[in-house]
XYZ file of C-alpha atoms in Angstrom:
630
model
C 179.392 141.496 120.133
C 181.996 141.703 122.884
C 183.623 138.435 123.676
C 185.904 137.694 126.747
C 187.970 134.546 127.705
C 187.770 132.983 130.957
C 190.492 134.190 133.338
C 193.210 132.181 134.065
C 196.271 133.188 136.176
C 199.293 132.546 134.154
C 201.208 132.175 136.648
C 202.721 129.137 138.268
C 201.906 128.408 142.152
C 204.652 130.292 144.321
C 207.234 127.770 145.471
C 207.723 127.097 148.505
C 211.022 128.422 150.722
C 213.892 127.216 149.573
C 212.712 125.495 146.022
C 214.556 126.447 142.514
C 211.940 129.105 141.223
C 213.091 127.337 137.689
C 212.202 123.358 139.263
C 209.010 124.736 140.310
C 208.319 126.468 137.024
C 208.988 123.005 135.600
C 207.098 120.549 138.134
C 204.127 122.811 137.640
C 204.640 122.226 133.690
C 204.838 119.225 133.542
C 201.874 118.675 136.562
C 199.884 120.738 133.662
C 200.748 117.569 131.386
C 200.036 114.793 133.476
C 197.785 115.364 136.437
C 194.423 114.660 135.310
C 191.849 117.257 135.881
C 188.920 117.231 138.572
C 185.892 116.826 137.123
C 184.683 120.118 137.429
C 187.632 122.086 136.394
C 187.245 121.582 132.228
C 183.322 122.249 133.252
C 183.630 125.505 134.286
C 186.130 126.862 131.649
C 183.847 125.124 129.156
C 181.003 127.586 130.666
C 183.810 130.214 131.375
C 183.600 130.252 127.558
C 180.519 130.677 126.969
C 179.379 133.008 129.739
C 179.982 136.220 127.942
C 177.328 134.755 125.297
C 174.854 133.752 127.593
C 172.153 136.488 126.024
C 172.470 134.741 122.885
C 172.412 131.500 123.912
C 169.831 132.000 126.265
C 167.778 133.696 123.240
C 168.373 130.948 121.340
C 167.361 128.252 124.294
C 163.812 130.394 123.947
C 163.571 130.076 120.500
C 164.213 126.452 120.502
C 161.739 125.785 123.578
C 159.279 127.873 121.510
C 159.579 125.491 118.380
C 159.321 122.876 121.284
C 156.459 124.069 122.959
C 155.111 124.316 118.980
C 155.896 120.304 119.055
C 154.455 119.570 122.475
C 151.010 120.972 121.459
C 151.163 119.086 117.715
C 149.728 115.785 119.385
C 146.663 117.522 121.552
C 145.665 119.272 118.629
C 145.928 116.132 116.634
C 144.008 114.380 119.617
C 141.314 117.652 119.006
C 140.767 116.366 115.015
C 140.367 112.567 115.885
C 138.036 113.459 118.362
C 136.061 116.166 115.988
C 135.586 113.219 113.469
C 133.293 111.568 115.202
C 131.286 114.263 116.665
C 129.955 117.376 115.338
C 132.568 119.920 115.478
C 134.571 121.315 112.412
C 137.386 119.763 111.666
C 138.771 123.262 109.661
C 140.156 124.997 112.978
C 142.152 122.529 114.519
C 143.869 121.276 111.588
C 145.167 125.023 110.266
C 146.168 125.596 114.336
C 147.584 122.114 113.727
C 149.567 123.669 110.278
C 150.217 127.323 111.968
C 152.006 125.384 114.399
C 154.077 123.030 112.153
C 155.850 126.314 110.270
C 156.335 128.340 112.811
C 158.238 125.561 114.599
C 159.868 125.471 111.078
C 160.624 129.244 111.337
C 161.835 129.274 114.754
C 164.156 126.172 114.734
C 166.100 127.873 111.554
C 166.129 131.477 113.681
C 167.481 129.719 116.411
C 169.954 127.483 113.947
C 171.772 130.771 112.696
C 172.050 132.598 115.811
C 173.234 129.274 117.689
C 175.867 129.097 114.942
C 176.925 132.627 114.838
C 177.676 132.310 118.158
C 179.876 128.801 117.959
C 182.506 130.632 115.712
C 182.566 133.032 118.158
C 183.255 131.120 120.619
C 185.811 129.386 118.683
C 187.560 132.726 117.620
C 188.161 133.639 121.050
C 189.203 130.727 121.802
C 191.702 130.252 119.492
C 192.794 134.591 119.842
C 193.483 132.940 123.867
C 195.141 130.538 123.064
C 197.533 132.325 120.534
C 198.420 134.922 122.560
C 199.573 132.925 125.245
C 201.483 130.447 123.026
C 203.057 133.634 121.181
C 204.313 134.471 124.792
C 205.674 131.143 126.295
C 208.203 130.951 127.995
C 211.767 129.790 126.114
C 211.620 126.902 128.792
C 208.378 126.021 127.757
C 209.116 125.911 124.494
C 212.535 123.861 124.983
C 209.780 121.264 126.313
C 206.676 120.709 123.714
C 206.971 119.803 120.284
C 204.944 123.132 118.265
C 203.103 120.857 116.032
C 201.331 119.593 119.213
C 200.151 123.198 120.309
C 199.536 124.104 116.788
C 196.969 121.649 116.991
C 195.320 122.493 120.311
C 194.784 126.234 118.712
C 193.049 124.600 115.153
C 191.613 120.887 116.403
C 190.981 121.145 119.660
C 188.918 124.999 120.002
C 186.822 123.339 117.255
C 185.809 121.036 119.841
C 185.097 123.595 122.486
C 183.121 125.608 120.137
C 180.722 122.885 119.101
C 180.324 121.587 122.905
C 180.132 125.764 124.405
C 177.125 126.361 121.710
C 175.310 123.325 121.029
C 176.277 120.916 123.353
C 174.895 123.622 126.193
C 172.265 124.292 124.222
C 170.929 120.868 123.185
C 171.359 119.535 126.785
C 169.085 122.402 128.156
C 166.664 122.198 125.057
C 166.599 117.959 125.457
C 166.359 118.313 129.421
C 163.261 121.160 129.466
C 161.788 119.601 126.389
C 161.272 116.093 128.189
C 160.393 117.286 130.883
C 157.119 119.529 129.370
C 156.564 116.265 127.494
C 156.547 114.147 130.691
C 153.853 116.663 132.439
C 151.796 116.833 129.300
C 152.085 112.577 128.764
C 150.984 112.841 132.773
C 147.826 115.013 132.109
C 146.894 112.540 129.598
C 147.404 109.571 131.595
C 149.056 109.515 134.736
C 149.749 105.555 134.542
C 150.910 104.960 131.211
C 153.840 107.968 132.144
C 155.029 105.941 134.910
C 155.201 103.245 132.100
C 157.509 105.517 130.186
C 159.500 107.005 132.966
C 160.330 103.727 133.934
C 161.928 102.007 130.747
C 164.037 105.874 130.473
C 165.419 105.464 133.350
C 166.639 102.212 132.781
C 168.319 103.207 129.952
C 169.695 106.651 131.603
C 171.774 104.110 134.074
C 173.351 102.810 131.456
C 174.079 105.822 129.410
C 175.731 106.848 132.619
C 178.485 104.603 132.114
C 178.634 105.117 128.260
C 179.557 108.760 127.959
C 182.363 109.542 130.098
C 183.867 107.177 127.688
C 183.339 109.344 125.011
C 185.332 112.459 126.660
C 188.667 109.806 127.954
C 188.531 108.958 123.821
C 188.313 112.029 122.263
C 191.480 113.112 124.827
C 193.554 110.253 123.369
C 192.531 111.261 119.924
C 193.351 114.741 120.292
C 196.782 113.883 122.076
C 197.509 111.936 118.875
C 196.472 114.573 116.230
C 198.953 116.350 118.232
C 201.924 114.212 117.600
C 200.790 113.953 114.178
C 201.090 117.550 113.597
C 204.948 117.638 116.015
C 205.787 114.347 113.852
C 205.461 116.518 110.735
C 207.170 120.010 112.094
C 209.688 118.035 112.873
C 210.385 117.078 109.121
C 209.446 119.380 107.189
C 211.493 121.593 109.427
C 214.050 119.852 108.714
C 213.099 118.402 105.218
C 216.756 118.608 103.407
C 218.539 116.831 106.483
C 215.722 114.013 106.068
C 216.138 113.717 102.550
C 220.045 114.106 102.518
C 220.002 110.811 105.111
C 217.099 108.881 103.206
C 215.319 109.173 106.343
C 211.288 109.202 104.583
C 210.626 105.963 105.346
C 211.691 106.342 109.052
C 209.391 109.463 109.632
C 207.117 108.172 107.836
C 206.033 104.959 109.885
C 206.622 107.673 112.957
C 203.564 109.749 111.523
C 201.816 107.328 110.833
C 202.244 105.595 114.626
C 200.266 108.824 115.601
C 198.079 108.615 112.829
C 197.008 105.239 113.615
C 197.240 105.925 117.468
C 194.277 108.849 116.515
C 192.481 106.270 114.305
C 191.873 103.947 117.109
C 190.890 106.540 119.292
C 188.561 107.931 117.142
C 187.282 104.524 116.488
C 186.854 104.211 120.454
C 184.936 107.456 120.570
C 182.773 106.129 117.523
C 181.935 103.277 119.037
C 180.488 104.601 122.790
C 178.792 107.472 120.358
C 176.834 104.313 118.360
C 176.220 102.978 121.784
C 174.448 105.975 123.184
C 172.302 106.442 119.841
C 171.409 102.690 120.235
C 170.329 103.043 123.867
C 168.077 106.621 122.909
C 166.379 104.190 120.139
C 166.212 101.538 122.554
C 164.843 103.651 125.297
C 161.918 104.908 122.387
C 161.201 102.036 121.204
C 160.670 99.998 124.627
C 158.636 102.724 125.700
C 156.637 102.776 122.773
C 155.860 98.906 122.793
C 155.338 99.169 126.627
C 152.554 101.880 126.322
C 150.732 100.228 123.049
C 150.682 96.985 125.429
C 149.685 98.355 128.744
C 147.508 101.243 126.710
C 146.379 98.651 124.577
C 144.838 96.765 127.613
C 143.461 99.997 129.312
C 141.555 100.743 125.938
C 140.361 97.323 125.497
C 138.902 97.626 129.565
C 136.987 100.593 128.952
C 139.697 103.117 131.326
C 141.298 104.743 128.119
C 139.306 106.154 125.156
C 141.625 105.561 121.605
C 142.096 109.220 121.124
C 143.769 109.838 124.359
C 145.960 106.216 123.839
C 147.149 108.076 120.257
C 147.874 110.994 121.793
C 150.265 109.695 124.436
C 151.640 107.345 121.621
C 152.258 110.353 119.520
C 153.878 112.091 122.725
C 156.360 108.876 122.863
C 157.507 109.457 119.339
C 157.780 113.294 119.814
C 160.553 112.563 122.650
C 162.632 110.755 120.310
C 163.879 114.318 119.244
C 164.945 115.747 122.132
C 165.669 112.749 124.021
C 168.407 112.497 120.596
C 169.086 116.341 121.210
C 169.737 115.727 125.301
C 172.256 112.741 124.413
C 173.872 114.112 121.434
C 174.383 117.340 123.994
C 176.132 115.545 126.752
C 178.184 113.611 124.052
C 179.088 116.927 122.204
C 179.895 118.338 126.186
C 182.196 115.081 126.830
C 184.321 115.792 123.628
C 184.439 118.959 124.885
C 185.646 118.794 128.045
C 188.136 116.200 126.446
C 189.614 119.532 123.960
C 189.165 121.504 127.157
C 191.242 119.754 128.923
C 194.088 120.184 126.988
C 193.493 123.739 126.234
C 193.716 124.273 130.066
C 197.316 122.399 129.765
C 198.712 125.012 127.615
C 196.805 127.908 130.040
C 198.775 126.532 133.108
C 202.204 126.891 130.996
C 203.822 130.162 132.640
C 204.394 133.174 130.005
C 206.098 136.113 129.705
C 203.746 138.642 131.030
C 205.635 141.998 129.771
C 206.645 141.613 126.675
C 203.848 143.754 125.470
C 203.918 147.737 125.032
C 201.633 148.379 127.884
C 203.686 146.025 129.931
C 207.265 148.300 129.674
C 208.287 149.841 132.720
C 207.507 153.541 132.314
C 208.452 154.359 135.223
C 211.669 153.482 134.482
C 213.573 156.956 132.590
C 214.858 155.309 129.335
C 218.497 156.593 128.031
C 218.714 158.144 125.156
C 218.486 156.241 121.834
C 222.486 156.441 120.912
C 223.733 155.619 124.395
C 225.770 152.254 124.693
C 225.338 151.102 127.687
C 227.656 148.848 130.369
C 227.124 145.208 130.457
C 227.924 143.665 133.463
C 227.560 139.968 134.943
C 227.731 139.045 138.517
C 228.051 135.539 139.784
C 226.103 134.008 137.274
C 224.829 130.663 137.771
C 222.556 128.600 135.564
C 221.542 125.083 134.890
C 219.077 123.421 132.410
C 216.982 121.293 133.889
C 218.051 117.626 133.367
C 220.994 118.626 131.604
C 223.561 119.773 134.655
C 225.265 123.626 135.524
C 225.365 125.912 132.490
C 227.339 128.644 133.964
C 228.960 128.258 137.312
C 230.087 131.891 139.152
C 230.442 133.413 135.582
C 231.679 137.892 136.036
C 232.862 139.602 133.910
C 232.202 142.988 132.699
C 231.990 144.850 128.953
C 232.254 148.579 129.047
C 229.423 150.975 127.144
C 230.771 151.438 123.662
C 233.346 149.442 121.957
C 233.726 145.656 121.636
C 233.830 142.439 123.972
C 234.731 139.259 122.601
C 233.445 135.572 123.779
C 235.392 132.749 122.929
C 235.970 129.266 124.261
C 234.852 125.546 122.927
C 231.450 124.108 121.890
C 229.521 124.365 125.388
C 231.348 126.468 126.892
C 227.691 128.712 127.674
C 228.455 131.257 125.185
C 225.140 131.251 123.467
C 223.751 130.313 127.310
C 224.963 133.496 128.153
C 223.179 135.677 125.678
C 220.286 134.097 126.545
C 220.486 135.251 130.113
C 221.383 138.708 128.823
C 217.679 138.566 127.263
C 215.892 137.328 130.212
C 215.093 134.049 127.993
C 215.742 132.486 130.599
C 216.133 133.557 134.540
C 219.687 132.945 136.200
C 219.792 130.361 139.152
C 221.988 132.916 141.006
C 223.686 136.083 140.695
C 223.335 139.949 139.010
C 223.141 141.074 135.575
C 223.215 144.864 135.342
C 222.380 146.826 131.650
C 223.488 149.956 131.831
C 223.536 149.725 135.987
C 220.032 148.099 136.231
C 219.646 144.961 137.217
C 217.598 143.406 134.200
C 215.258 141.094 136.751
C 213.985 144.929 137.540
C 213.535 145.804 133.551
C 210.260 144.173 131.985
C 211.431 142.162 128.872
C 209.833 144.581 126.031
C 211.989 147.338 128.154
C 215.278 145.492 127.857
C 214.828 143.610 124.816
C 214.409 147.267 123.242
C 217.583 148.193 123.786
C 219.157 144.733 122.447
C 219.475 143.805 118.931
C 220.374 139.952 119.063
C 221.648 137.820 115.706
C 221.250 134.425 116.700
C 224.083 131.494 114.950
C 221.312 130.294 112.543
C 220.467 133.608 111.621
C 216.719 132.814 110.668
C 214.714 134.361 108.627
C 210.672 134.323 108.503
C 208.377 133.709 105.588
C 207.258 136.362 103.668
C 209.330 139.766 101.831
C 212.978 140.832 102.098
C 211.861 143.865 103.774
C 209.297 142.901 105.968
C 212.057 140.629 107.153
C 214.304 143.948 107.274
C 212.176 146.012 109.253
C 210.735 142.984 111.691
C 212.190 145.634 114.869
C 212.179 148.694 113.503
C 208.802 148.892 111.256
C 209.219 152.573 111.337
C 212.611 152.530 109.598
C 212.797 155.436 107.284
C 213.922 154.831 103.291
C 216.885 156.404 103.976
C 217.711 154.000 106.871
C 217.277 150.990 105.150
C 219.210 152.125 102.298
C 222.304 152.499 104.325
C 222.216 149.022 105.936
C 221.848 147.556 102.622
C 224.730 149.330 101.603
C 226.389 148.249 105.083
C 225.942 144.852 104.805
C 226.401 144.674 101.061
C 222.650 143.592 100.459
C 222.819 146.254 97.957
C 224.099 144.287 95.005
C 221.699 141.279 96.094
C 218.501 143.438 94.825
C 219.920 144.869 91.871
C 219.681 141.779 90.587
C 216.411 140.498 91.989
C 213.228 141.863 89.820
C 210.822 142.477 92.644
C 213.667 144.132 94.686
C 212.607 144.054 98.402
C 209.443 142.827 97.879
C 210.952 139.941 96.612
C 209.490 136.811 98.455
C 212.793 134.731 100.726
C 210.597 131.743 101.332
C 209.586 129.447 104.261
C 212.660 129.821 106.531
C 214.549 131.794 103.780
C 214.653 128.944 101.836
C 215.175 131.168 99.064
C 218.077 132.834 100.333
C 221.823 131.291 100.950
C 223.502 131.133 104.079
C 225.553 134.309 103.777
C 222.694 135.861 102.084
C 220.234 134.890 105.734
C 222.949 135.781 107.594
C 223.840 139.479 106.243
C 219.964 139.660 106.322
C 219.620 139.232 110.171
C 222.793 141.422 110.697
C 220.606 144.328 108.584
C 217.750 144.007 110.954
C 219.742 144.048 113.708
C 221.369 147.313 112.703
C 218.551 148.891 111.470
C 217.609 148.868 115.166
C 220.118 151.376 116.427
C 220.300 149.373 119.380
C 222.080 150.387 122.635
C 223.730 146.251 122.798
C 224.160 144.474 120.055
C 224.437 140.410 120.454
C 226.214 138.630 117.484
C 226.468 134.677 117.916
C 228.750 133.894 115.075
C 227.238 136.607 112.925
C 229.928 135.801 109.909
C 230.471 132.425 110.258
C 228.853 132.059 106.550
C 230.274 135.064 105.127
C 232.828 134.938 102.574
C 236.131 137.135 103.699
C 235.427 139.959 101.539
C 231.932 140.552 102.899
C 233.095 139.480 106.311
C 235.903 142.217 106.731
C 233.307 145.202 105.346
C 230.886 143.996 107.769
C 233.971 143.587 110.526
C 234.178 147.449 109.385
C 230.439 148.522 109.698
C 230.172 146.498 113.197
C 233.558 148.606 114.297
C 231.672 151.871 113.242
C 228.410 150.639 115.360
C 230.714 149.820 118.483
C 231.410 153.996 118.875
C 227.460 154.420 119.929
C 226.809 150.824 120.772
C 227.880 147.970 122.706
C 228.854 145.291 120.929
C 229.383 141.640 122.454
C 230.196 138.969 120.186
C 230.656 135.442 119.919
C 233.325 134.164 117.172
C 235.460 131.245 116.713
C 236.882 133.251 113.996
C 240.416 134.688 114.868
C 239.395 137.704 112.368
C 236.291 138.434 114.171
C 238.072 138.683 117.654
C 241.797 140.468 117.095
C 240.203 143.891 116.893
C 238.085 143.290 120.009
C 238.775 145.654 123.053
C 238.443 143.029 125.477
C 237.976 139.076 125.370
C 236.458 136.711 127.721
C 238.089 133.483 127.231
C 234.974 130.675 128.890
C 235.621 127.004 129.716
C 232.977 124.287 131.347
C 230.915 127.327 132.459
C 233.560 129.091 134.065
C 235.728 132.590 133.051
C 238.904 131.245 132.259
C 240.668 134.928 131.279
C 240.113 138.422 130.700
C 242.207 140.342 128.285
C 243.149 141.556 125.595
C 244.367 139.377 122.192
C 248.261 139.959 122.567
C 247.217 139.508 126.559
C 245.413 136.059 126.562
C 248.509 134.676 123.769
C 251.096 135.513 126.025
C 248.912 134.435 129.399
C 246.576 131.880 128.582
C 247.324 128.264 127.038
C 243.405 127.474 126.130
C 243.698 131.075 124.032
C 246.591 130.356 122.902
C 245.475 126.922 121.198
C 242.214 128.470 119.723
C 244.350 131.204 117.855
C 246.493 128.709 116.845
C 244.154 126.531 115.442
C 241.661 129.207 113.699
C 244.533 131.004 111.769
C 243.072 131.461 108.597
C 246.362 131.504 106.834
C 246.653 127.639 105.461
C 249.032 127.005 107.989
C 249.094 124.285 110.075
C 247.739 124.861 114.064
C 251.633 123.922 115.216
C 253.116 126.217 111.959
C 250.510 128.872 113.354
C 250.628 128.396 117.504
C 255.070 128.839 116.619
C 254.154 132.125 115.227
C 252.278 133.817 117.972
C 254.574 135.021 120.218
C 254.770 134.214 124.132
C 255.220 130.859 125.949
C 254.005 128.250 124.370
């Protein structure tokens, strides 16, 4: 069967004129967070969910009104054979109607069972294909700002909620609701009086369920919240397992799991407890109608107004509600913990995501250059700032031509890596231009312009699973031939010929299995493997040793004749050869130049060379060897 989610514009409200596009992006995060949601709102995504299942669910409301309409007539017909006993009727008919109707309630209460639960998982699949999509697309932002152990668990904990309150809580609170209410008409045709009896102690007891169950939904929202900081508690080290280890930090993160752990606990036990409240008042709410019609029925048999079939019969009627009177309460407490999950699923569907990073999202418009073409980098003004953490880049130009190579250097936070980021539309400049190839990139959708950038990040990481489905991650239509050369490039080569399974050799979770070098030569294979038109490399040999570094200084070199190559490098090695170099300080463009241009013009250079020689020397041995002032 078809399924569809419920729509939800991923977009963020428009800001008003003159707001920070970014600030508003992030008030209406963090709104998404913290503002708590009308009562209505969860509601209708909870029946959003379910709408495109309504035929089944609806079928299956039938089929469980049919084994309740089977119920409903078991006490008549039971009132039919006490009354046949003591006159002269046969007793044979009613009792096999009385049996007929007994299995086929059987019958259609397991029908209605299967279908009912066919349709929870799918519920719950869609669901959780929703919720993955969008979490696969966040926003970088986004991502900066929640832990992914806490969304992991909104896509496996909390759809499992939505499923069970989408299917059977709908379902039971319909079923309970119709089902008492044919009971009520039927205990009325038997005795008008003793149902006024009965509808009087329920509603007693409906006041105070009334204040019981919204409890249940504000409970099962803390509990959820804390199974998600379990699950960010333990990305967080096992992401990080060797630093925790190396520092003897278990017992630290530890007692900070187990803070959430005992944070869910006591939710859970709060939820428990207004659940064995509400069961307590539906057995109350039986019972005291029970004992109020045997005493008041009681005294209308013993006056002559009530014959003792007819007093059974509405007795029998007052037990048969205990089912779906349970069903109708277990419904609405299954609905609260729903709209509890729902609540935070509709957090993480108010979180703005990158709309065009998909296929049918590229710009086709748009004529794409041909696949060898290096194109022109250019930035404009460039202004960017983190939120809470101050500017970025402040009025950052400067230009790299198509082909050949552009260096960045400059200290620790000097928005290098910022900068690449920007190039990638990871995140959107405050002010200013950046043109690729003469296009502004705010005018290229992201799959169009990521396309035609390869990017190897500092950490160089690497994914679980094979050595080449790692290799071909961007280019899964790599021929052999293809691969084999950027093995050979990047001196992978020798790495399989010694590993037995070759490139179906397994690199572990985060390439545990690999060493630094190895990760990093790895990512600098994908990346070439590509062909990109601008290739990104953020410290791309920072682990290499100097043999491997200067052949893949030589295959990079070869790349920059049909590519543009920007690089970041600390590395004096990795820069000398570069045609031009953008020297960055405190967010700024310090100098433009050349190597031999920034020694002899620019002091800040001038130190870096000196102190990155790697010769042995000291930095004042190596800054009296580079010529110019000094």
């Amino acid at each position: 069967m078809a399924t569809a989610s419920p729509t939800v514009d991923p977009s963020p409200p428009t800001p008003p004129p003159g707001t920070d596009p970014s600030a508003a992006a992030e008030n209406t995060a963090d709104s998404a967070d913290t503002a708590p949601d009308p009562p209505s709102a969860p509601l209708r995504t909870l029946l959003a969910y379910a709408a495109p299942h309504r035929l089944v669910l609806l079928a299956s409301l039938l089929l469980v009104l049919a084994a309740g309409a089977a119920g409903l007539a078991q006490p008549l017909l039971a009132r039919a054979v006490l009354e046949s006993l003591g006159g002269d009727g046969g007793v044979l008919a009613p009792v096999l109607a009385l049996a007929v109707l007994v299995v086929a309630g059987a019958t259609l209460t397991g029908l209605q069972s299967w279908w009912q639960q066919r349709t929870a998982q799918r519920v719950v699949r869609q669901v959780r294909t929703d919720l993955v999509h969008r979490l696969i697309r966040l926003r970088v932002p986004e991502l900066d700002r929640h832990a992914p152990g806490d969304l992991v668990a909104r896509v496996t904990s909390d759809s499992t909620l939505v499923q069970s309150a989408a299917t059977d809580g709908l379902v039971n609170v319909a079923n309970g609701t119709l089902t008492v209410a044919g009971a009520l008409v039927l205990m009325g045709v038997v005795h008008p009086g003793l149902l006024a009896v009965t509808v009087g102690v329920l509603a007693t007891v409906a006041v105070l369920l009334t204040l019981v169950l919204p409890r249940i939904r504000q409970a099962v929202a803390r509990a959820q919240g804390a199974v998600g900081a379990v699950g960010a508690a333990l990305d967080r080290v096992l992401g990080a397992a060797r630093t925790v280890k190396a520092n003897g930090a278990e017992a630290r993160e530890t007692a900070t799991a187990e803070a959430a752990i005992d944070e869910a606990y006591r939710a859970g036990l709060s939820g428990a407890r207004y659940a064995a409240w509400a069961s307590v008042l539906t057995g109350v709410a039986i019972q005291g109608a029970f004992l109020a019609v045997l005493g008041v029925g009681g005294a209308l048999v013993a006056s002559g107004d009530l014959d003792t079939p007819s007093l059974i019969a509405f007795l029998l009627y007052v037990f048969y509600l205990a089912s779906p009177l349970g069903a109708l309460v277990a419904g609405l407490g299954t609905l609260q913990q729903g709209l509890g999950a729902v609540g935070r699923i509709e957090q993480v569907a108010a979180l703005p995501i990158e709309e065009d990073v998909d296929d049918t999202a590229v710009d086709a418009a748009a004529p794409s250059p041909p696949p060898a073409a290096a194109l022109a980098v250019e930035l404009r003004e460039i202004a960017f700032g983190y939120p809470g953490r101050g500017t970025g880049l402040n009025g950052v130009s400067w230009s790299a031509p198509a082909g050949g190579q552009t260096a960045l250097v400059g200290l620790s936070g000097a928005g290098k890596t910022t900068t690449f980021a920007l190039l990638q539309r990871f995140y959107e400049p405050d002010a200013g231009t950046i043109l690729i190839g003469g296009r502004d990139i705010s005018t290229l959708g992201r799959a169009e312009l990521r396309r035609r950038i390869a990017y190897v990040e500092q950490d160089s990481p690497v994914l679980a699973g094979t050595l080449e489905a790692n290799l071909r991650y961007a280019a899964p239509d790599a021929t052999g031939n293809e691969v084999a050369e950027v093995l050979r490039v990047t001196r992978l080569d020798t790495l399989l010929a010694r590993l037995p399974d070759g490139l179906a050799t397994e690199v572990g979770t985060r390439g545990v299995a690999l060493s630094g070098g190895e990760r990093q030569r790895l990512a600098i294979a994908r990346a070439l493997l590509r062909r990109p038109q601008v290739l990104l490399l953020d410290e791309a040999t920072a682990q290499l040793d100097a043999r491997n570094e200067q052949a893949l200084r030589e295959a990079v070199e070869a790349v920059s004749r049909t590519c543009t190559v920007i690089v970041i490098a600390h590395r004096l090695s990795t820069v000398t050869g570069a045609d031009r170099i953008v020297v960055m300080e405190l967010g700024r463009v310090r100098a433009v130049g050349t190597h031999a241009e920034l020694v002899a013009g620019d002091g800040l250079y001038r130190e870096l060379a000196a102190s990155q020689l790697l010769t042995g020397q000291t930095p004042e041995d190596a800054s009296r060897a580079l010529p110019g002032p000094r």
